Coordinates of C-alpha atoms in Angstrom, one line a residue:
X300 CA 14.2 -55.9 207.4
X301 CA 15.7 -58.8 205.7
X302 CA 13.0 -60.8 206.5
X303 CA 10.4 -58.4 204.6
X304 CA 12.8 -57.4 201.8
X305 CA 13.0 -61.6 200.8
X306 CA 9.0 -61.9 201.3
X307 CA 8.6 -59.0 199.0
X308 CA 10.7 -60.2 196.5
X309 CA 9.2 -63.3 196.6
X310 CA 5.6 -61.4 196.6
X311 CA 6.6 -59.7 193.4
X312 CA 7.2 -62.7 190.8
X313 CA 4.0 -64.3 192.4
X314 CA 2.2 -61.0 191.8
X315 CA 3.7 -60.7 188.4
X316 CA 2.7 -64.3 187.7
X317 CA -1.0 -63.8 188.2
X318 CA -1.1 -60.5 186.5
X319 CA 0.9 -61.9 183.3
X320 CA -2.1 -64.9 183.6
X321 CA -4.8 -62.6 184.2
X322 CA -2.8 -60.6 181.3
X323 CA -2.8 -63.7 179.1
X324 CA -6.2 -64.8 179.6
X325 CA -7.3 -61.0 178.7
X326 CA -5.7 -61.2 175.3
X327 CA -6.5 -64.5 174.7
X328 CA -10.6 -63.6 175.4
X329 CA -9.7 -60.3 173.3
X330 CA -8.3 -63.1 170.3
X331 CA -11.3 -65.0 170.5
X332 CA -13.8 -62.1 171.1
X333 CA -11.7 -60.4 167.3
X334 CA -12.4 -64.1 165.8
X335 CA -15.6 -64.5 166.3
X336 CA -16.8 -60.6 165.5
X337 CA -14.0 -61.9 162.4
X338 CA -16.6 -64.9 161.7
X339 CA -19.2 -62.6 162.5
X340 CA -18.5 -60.2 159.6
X341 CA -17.4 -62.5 157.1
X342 CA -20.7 -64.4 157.6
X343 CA -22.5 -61.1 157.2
X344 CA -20.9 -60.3 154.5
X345 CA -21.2 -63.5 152.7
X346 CA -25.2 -63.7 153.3
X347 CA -25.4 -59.9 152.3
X348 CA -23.5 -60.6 148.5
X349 CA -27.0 -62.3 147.7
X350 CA -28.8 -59.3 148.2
X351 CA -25.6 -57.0 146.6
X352 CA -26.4 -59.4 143.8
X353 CA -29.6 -59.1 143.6
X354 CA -29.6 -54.7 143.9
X355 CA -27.0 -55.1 140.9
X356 CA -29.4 -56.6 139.0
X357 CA -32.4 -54.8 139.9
X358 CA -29.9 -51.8 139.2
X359 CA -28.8 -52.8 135.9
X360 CA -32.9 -54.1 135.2
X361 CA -33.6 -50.5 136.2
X362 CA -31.2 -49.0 134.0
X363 CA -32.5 -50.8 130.8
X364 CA -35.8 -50.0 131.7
X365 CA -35.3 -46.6 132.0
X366 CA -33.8 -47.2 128.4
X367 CA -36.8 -48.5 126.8
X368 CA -38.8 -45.6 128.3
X369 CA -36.7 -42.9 126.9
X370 CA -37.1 -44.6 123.2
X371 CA -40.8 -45.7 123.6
X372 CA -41.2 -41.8 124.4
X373 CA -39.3 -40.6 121.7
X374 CA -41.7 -43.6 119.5
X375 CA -44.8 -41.8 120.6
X376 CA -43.9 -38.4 120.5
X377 CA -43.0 -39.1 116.4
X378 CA -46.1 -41.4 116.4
X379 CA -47.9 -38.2 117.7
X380 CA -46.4 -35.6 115.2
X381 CA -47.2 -37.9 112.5
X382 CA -50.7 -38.6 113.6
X383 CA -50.8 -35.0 114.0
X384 CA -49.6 -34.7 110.2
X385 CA -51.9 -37.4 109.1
X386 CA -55.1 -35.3 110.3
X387 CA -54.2 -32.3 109.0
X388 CA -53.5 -33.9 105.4
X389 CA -57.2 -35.5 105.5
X390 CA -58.6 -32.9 106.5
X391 CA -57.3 -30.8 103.6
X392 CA -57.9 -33.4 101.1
X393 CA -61.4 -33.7 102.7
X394 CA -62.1 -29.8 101.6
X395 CA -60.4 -30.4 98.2
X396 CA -62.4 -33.4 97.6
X397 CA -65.9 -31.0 99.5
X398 CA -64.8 -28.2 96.7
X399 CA -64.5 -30.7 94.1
X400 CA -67.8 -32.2 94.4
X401 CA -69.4 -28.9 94.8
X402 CA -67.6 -27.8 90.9
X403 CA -68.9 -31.3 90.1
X404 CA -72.2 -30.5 90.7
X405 CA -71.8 -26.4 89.5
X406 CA -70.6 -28.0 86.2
X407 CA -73.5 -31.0 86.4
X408 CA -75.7 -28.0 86.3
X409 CA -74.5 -26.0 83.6
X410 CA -74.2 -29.0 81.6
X411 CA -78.2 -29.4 82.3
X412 CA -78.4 -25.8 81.4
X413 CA -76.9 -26.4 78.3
X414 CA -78.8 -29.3 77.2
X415 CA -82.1 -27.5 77.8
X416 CA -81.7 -24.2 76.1
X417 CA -80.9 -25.9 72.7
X418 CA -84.2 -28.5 73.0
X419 CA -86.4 -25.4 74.1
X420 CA -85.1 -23.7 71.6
X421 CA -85.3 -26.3 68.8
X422 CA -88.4 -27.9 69.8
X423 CA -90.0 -29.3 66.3
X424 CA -86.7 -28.7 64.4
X425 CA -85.2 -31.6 62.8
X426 CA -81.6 -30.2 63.8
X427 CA -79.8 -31.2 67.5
X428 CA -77.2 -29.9 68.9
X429 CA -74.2 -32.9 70.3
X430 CA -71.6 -31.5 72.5
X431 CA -72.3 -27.9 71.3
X432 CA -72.3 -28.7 67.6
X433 CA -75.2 -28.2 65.0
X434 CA -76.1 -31.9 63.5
X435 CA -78.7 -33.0 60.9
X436 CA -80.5 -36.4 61.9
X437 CA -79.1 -39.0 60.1
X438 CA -81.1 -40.8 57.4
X439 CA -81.3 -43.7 55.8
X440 CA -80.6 -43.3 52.0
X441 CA -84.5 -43.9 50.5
X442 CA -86.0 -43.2 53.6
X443 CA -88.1 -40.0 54.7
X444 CA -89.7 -39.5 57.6
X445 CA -93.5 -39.7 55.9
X446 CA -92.6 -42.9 54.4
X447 CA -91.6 -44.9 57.5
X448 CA -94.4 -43.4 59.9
X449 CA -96.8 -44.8 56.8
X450 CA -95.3 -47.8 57.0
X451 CA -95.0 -48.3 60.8
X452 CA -91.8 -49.8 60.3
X453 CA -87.8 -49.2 60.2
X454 CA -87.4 -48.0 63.3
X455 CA -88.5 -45.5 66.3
X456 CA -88.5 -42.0 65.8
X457 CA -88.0 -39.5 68.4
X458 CA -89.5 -35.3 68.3
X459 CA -87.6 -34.4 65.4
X460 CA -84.4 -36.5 66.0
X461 CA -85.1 -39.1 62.6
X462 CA -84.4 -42.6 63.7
X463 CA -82.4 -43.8 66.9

């Protein structure tokens, strides 16, 4: 029994020895496995901050974008309401300016009126009527209307208006 107790013993260190290196050579594939998934990462990490970079920017490009939109909107919607204003204002003064040229033209008329009645009326008489007001053709002192027809001088003479 001896005999087999000392083998054992002896067994035991040599077993422990190769499972300590198997052991050791474990970890030490596990150490270099961790490094290079380590590596591995970092890399990955490093050639993604490119493209974090670049969606930051985009981001950001984005955001001032969206900026501008908001106030060009707000530009043309007060553009609009103003345009909007704008038509309605010349469209009023285009019917203003419609009515007044149709008053125009009423009062063009009565002014024709006016300056008819008075010459059918008158039509032979020596007296016109300016702006509504009884006048006497004016004369020259020493001259009649006989003695210049006559004549055939000192001036035209109109129907009963004495000289212009």
């Amino acid at each position: 029994m001896g005999d087999n107790h000392d083998q054992a013993e002896s067994r035991e260190p040599i077993g422990e020895d190769e499972t300590l290196k198997a052991t050791l050579k474990e970890l030490a594939e596990t150490r270099e496995e961790i490094r290079r998934a380590r590596e591995e990462a970092v890399q990955a990490w490093l050639d993604s901050m490119p493209l974090v970079n670049k969606l930051e920017k985009l981001q950001s490009n984005l955001s001032r974008t969206t900026n501008k939109l908001e106030l060009v909107n707000i530009a043309v919607a007060s553009l609009e309401s103003l345009l909007e204003s704008t038509d309605r204002s010349i469209k009023y003064k285009q019917e203003e300016e419609a009515k007044s040229k149709v008053s125009i033209e009423e009062m063009r008329k009565e002014v024709d009126r006016a300056r008819m009645e008075p010459k059918k009326r008158l039509q032979g008489s020596t007296t016109r009527y300016v702006g509504g007001l009884r006048k006497r053709p004016r004369r020259r002192i020493g001259e009649s209307r006989h003695l210049r027809s006559e004549e055939g001088g000192g001036g035209e003479q109109s129907e009963g208006f004495g000289t212009i």
